[in-house]
PDB file of C-alpha atoms in Angstrom:
ATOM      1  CA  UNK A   1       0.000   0.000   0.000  1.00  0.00           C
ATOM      2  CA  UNK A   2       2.845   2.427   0.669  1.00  0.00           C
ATOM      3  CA  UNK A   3       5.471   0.841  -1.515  1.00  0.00           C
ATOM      4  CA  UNK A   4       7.967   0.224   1.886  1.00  0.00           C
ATOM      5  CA  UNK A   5       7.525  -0.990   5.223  1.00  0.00           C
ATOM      6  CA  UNK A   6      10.904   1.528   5.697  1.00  0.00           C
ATOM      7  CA  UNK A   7       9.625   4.250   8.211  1.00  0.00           C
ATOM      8  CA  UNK A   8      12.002   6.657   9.672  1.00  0.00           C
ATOM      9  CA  UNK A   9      10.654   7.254  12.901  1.00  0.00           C
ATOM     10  CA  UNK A  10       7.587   5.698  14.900  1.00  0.00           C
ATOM     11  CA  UNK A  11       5.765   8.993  14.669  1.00  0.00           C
ATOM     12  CA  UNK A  12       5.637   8.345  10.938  1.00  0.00           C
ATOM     13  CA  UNK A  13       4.606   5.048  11.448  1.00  0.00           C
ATOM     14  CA  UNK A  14       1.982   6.205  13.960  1.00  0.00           C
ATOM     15  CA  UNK A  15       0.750   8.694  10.954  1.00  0.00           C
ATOM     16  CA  UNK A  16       0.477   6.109   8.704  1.00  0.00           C
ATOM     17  CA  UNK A  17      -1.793   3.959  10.675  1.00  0.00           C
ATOM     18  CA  UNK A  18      -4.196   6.883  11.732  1.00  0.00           C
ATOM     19  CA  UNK A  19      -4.662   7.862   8.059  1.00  0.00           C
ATOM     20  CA  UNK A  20      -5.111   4.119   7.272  1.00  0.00           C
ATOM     21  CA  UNK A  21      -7.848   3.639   9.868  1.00  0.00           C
ATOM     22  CA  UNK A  22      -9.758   7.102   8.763  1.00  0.00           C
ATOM     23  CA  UNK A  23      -9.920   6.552   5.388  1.00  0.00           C
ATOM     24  CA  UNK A  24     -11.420   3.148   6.716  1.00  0.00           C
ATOM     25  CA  UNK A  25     -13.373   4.050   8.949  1.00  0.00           C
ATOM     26  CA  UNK A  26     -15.136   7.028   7.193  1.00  0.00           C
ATOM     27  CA  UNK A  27     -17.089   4.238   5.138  1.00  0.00           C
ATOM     28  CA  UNK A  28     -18.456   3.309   8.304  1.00  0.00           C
ATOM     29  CA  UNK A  29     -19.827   6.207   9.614  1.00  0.00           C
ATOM     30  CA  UNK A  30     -23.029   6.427   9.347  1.00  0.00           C
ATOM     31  CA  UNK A  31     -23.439   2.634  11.519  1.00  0.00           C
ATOM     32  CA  UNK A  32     -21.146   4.501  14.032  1.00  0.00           C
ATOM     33  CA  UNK A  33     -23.209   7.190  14.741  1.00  0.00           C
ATOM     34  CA  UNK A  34     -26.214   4.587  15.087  1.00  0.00           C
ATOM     35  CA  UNK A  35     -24.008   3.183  17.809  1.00  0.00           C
ATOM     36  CA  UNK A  36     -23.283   6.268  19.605  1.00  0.00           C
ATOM     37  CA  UNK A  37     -26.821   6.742  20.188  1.00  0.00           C
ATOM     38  CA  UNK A  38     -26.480   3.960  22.478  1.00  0.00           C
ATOM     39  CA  UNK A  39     -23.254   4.563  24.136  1.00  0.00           C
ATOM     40  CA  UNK A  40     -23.080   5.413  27.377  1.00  0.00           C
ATOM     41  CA  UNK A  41     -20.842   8.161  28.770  1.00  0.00           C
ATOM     42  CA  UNK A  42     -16.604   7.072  29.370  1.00  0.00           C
ATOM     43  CA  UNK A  43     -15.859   5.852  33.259  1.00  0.00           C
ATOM     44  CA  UNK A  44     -14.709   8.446  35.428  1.00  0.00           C
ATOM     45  CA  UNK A  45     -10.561   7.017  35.243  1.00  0.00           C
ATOM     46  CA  UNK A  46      -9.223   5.205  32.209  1.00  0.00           C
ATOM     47  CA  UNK A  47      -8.845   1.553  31.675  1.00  0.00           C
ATOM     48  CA  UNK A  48      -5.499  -0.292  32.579  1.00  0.00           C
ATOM     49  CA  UNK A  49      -3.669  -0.043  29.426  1.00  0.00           C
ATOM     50  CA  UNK A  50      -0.609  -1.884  30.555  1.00  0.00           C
ATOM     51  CA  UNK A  51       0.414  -4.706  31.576  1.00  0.00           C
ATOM     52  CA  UNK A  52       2.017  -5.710  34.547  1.00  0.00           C
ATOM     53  CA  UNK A  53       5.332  -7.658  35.691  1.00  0.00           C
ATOM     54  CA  UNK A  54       7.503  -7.668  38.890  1.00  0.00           C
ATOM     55  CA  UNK A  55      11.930  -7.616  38.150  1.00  0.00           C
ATOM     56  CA  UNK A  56      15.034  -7.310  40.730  1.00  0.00           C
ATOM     57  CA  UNK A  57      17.908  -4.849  40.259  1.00  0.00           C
ATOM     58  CA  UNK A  58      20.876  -7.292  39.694  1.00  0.00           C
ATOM     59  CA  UNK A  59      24.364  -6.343  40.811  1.00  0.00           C
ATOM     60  CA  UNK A  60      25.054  -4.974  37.411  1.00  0.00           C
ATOM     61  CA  UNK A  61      22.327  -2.242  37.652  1.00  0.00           C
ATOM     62  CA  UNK A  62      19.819  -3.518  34.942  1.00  0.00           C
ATOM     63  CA  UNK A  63      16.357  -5.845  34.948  1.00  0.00           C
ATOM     64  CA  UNK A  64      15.048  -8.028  32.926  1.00  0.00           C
ATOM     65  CA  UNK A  65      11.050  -7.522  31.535  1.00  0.00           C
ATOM     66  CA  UNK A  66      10.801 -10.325  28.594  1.00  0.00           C
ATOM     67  CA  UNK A  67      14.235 -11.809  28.166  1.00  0.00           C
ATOM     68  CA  UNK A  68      15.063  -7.923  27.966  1.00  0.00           C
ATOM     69  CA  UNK A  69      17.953  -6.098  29.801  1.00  0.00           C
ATOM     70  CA  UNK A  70      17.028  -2.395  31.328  1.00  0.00           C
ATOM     71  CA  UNK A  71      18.947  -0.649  32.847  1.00  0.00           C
ATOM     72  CA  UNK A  72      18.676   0.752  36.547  1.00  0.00           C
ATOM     73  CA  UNK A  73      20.220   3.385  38.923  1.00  0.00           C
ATOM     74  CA  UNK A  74      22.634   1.476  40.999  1.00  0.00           C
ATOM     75  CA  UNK A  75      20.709   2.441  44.075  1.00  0.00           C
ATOM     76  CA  UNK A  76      18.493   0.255  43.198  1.00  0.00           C
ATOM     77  CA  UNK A  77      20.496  -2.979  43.522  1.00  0.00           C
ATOM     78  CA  UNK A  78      18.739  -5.641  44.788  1.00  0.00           C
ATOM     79  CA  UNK A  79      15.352  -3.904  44.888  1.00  0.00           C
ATOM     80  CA  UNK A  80      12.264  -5.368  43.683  1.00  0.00           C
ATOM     81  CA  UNK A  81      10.181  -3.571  40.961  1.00  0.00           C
ATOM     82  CA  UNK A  82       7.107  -3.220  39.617  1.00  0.00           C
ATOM     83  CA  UNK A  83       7.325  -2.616  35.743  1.00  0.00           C
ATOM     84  CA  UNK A  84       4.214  -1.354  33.840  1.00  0.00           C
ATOM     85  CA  UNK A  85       4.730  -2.796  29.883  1.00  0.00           C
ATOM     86  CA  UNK A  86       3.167  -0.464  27.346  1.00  0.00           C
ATOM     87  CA  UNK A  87       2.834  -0.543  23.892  1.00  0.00           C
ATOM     88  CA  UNK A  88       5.850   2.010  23.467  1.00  0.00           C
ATOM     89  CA  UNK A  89       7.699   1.907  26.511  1.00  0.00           C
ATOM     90  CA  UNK A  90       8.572   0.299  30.607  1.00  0.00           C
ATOM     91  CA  UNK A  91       7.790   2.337  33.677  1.00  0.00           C
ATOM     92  CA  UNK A  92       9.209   0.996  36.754  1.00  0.00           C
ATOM     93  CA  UNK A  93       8.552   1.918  40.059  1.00  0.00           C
ATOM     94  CA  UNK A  94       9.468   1.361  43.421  1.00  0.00           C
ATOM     95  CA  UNK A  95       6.291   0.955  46.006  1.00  0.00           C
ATOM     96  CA  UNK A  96       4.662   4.023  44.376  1.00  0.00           C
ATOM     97  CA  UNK A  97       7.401   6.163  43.173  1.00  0.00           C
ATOM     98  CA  UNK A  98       8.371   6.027  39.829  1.00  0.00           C
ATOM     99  CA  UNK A  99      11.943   5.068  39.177  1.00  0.00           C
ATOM    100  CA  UNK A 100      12.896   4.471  35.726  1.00  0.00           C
ATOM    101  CA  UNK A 101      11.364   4.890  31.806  1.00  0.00           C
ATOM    102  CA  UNK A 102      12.681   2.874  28.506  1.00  0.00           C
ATOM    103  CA  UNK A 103      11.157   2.450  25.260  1.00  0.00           C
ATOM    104  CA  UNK A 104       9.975  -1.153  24.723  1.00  0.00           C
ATOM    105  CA  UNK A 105      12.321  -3.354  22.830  1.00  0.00           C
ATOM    106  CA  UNK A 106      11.302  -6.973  22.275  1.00  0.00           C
ATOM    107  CA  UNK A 107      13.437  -9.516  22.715  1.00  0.00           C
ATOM    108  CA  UNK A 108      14.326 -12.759  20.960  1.00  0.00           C
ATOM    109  CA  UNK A 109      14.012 -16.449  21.840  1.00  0.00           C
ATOM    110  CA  UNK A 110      17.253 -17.056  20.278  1.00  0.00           C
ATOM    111  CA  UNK A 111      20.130 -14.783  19.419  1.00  0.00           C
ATOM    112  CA  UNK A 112      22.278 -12.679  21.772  1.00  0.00           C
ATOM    113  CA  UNK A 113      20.143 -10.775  24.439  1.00  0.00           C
ATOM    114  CA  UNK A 114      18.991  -7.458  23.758  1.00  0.00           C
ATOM    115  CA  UNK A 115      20.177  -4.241  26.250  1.00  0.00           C
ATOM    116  CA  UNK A 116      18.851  -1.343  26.547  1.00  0.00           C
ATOM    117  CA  UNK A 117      21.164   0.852  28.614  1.00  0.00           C
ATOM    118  CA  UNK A 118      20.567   4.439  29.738  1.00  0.00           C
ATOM    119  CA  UNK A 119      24.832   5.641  30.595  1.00  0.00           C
ATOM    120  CA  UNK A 120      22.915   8.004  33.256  1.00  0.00           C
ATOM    121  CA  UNK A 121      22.461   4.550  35.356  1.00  0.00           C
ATOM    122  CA  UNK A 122      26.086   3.438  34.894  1.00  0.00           C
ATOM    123  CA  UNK A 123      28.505   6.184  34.393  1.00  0.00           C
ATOM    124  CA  UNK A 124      29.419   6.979  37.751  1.00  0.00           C
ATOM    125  CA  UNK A 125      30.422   2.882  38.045  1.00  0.00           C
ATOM    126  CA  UNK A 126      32.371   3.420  34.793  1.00  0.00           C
ATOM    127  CA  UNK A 127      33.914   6.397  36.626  1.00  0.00           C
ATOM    128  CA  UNK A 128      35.550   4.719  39.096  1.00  0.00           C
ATOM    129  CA  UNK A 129      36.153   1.875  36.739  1.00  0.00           C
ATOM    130  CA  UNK A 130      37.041   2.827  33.275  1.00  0.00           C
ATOM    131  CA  UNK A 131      38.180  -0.051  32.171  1.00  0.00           C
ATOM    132  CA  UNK A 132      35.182  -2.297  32.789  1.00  0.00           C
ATOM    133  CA  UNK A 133      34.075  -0.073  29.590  1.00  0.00           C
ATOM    134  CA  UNK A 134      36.203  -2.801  27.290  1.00  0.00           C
ATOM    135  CA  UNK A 135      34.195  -5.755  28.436  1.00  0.00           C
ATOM    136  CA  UNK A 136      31.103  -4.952  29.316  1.00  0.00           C
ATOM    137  CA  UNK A 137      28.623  -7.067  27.603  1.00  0.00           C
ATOM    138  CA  UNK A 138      26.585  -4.152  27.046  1.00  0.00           C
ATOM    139  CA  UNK A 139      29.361  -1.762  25.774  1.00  0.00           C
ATOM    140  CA  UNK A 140      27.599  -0.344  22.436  1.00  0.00           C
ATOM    141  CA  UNK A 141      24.082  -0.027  24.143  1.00  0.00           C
ATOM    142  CA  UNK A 142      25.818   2.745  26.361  1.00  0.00           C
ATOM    143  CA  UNK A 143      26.846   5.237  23.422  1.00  0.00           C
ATOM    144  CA  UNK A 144      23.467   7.340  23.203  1.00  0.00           C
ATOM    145  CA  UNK A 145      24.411   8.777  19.419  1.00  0.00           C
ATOM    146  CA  UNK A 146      26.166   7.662  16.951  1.00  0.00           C
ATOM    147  CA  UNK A 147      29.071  10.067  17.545  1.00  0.00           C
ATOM    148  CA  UNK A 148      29.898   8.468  20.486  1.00  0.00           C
ATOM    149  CA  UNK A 149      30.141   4.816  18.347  1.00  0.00           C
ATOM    150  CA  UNK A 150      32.102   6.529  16.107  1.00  0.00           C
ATOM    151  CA  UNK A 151      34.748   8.229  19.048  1.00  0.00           C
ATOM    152  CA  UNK A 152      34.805   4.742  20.392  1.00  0.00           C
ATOM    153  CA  UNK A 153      35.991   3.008  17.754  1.00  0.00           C
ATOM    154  CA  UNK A 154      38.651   5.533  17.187  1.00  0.00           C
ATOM    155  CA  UNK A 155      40.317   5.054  20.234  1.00  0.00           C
ATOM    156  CA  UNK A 156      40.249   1.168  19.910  1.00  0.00           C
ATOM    157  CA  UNK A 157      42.551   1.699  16.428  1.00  0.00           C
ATOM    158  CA  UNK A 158      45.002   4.921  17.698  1.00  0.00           C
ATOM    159  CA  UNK A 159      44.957   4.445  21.575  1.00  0.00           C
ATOM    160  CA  UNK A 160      45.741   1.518  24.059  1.00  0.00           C
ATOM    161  CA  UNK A 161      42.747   0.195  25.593  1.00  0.00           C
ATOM    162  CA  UNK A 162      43.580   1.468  28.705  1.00  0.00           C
ATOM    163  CA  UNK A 163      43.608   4.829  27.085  1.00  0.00           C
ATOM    164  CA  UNK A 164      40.793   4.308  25.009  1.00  0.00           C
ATOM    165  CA  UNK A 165      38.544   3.360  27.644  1.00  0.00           C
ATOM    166  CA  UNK A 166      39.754   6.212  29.897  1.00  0.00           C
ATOM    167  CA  UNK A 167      39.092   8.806  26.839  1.00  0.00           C
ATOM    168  CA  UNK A 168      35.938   7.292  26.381  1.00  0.00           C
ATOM    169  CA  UNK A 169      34.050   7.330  30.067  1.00  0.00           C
ATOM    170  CA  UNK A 170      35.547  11.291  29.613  1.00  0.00           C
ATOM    171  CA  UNK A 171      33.819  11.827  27.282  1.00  0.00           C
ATOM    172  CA  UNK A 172      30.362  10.567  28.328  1.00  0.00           C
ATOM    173  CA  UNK A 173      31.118  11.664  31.853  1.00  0.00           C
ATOM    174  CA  UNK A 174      31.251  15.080  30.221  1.00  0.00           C
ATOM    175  CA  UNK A 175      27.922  14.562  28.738  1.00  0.00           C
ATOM    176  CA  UNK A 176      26.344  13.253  31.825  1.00  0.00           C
ATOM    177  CA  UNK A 177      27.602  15.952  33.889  1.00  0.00           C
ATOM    178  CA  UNK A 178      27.004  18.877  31.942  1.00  0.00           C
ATOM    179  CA  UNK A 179      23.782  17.561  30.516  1.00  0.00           C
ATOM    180  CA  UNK A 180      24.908  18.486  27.093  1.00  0.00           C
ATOM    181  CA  UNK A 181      24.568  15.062  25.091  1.00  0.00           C
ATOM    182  CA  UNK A 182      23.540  16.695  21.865  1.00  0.00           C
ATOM    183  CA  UNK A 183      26.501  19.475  21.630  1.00  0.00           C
ATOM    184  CA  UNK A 184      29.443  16.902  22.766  1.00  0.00           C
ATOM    185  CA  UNK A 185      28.439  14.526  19.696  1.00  0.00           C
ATOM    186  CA  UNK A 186      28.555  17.915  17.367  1.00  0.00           C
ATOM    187  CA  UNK A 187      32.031  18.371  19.114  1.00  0.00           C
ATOM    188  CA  UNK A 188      32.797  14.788  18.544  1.00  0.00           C
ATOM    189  CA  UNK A 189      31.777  14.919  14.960  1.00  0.00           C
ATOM    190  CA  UNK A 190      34.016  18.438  14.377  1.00  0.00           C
ATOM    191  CA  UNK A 191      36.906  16.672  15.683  1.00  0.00           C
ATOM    192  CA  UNK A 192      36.582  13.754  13.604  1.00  0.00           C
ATOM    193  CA  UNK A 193      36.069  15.265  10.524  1.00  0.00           C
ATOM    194  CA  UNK A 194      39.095  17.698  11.181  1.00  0.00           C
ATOM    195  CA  UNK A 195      41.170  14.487  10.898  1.00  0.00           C
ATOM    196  CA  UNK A 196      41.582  14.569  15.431  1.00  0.00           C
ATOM    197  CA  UNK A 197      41.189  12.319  17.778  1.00  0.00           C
ATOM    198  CA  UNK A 198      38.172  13.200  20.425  1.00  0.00           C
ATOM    199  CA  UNK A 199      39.643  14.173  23.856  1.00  0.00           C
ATOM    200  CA  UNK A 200      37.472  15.042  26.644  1.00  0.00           C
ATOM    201  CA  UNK A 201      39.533  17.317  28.657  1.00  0.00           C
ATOM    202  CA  UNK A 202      39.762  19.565  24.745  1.00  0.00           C
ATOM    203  CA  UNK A 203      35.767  18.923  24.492  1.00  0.00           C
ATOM    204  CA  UNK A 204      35.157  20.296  27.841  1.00  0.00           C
ATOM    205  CA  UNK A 205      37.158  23.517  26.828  1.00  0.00           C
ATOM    206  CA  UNK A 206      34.445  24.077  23.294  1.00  0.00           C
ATOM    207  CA  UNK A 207      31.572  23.694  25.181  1.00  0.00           C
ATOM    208  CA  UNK A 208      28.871  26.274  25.945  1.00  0.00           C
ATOM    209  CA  UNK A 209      29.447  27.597  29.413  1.00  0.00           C
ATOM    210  CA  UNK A 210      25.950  27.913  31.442  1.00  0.00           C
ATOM    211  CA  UNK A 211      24.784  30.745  32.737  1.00  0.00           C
ATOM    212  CA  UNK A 212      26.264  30.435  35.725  1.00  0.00           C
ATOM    213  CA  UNK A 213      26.315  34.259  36.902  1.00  0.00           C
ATOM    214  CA  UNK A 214      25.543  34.885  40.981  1.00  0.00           C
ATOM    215  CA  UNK A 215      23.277  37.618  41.606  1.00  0.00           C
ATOM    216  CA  UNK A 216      24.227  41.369  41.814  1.00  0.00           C
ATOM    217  CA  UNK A 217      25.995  42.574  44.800  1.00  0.00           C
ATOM    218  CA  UNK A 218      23.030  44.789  46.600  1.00  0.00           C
ATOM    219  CA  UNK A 219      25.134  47.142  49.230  1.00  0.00           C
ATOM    220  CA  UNK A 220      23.315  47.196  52.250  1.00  0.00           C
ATOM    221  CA  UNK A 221      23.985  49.902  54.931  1.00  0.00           C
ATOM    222  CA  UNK A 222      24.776  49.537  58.490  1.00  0.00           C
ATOM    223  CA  UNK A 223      22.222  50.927  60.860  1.00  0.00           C
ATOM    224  CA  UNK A 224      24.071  53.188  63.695  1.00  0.00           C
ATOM    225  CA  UNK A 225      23.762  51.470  66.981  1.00  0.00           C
ATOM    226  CA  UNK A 226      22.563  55.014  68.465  1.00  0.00           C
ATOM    227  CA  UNK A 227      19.508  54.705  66.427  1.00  0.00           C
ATOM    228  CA  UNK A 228      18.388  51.705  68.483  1.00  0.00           C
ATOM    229  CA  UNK A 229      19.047  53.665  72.068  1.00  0.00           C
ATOM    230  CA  UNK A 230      16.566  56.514  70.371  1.00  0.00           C
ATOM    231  CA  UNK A 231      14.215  53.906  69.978  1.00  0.00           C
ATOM    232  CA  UNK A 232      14.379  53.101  73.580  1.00  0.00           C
ATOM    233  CA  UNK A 233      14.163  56.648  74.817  1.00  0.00           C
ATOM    234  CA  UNK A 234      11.005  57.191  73.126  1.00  0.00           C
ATOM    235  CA  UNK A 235       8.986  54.357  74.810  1.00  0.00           C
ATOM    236  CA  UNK A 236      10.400  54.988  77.711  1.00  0.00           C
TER     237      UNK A 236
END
């Protein structure tokens, strides 16, 4: 009907269907507004439009929902959650308080298992422990953008790995910590294109400094202590 099942985003996909379904559907309404006659009004909450599974925080700071691996907060090691499946996404929470969000992947009976790795959760472990970076079974879920895929291998082919690895957790340190994902992998990109390696201490440097000006200095004057013995004479 559309020539490709190629979309380039879900939104487009999501498009796709809802024109589908009108162009359907408008066929059909005249029998739909016999039916609304009889409808009664929508229940005061919505309906449960998720389903619902219960997952422990391993050691290594991820869950599983569906053969699945999610990643957690390492505070939450060892705490037992309760993970609402939608169509698009997980939301875990903890009692009542919600924890952590991931779009829904779905995994595979066979094949290697599928991770889906937020480096918010695990960069302060990597911190301390940059070279866990080289073996970690989930190594290219961490890189958020491409950029960072591209940095990485980079530093596998021009650096030792105790270099690269070091470079690396630098670099997404520096994203984590200055919450500026998007403008590091422009930085990233600049730098590889200009024929140089990425280096996070040079990145940090290029980076748009935040606002980070303290309020003006408002002079405030000194009453004289004499004013305060006036006050006293007049009630007296």
């Amino acid at each position: 009907m559309r020539g490709s099942n190629d979309f380039d985003t879900l939104d487009e996909y999501r498009r796709f269907l809802d024109e589908l379904i009108a162009r359907r559907n408008k066929h059909r309404d005249q029998d739909i507004q016999t039916e609304l006659k009889s409808l009664k009004a929508l229940p005061p909450r919505r309906t449960t439009d998720y389903t619902e599974v219960v997952s422990r925080v391993t050691k290594t700071s991820g869950f599983l929902v569906k053969q699945v691996f999610y990643s957690a907060p390492s505070r939450l090691i060892g705490q037992r959650l309760r993970v609402h499946i939608y169509d698009n996404r997980i939301e875990a929470y903890l009692g009542s308080t919600h924890v952590v969000s991931h779009s829904l992947e779905r995994g595979h009976g066979k094949g290697p298992r599928i991770h889906v790795i937020n480096y918010h959760h695990v960069i302060h472990a990597l911190k301390r422990k940059p070279q866990a970076l080289a073996n970690s079974i989930y190594r290219d879920s961490i890189f958020p953008r491409t950029e960072y895929s591209l940095a990485w291998t980079l530093f596998q082919k021009k650096l030792s790995r105790r270099d690269a690895c070091r470079q690396m957790v630098g670099i997404l340190f520096l994203a984590h910590e200055e919450a500026c994902e998007a403008e590091v992998a422009h930085l990233i990109s600049r730098e590889i294109n200009a024929g140089r390696l990425p280096c996070a201490k040079k990145l940090k440097l290029n980076i748009t400094k935040k606002n980070t000006d303290l309020p003006p200095d408002i002079p405030v004057v000194q009453p004289s202590l004499s004013v305060f013995d006036t006050l006293l004479e007049d009630r007296a």
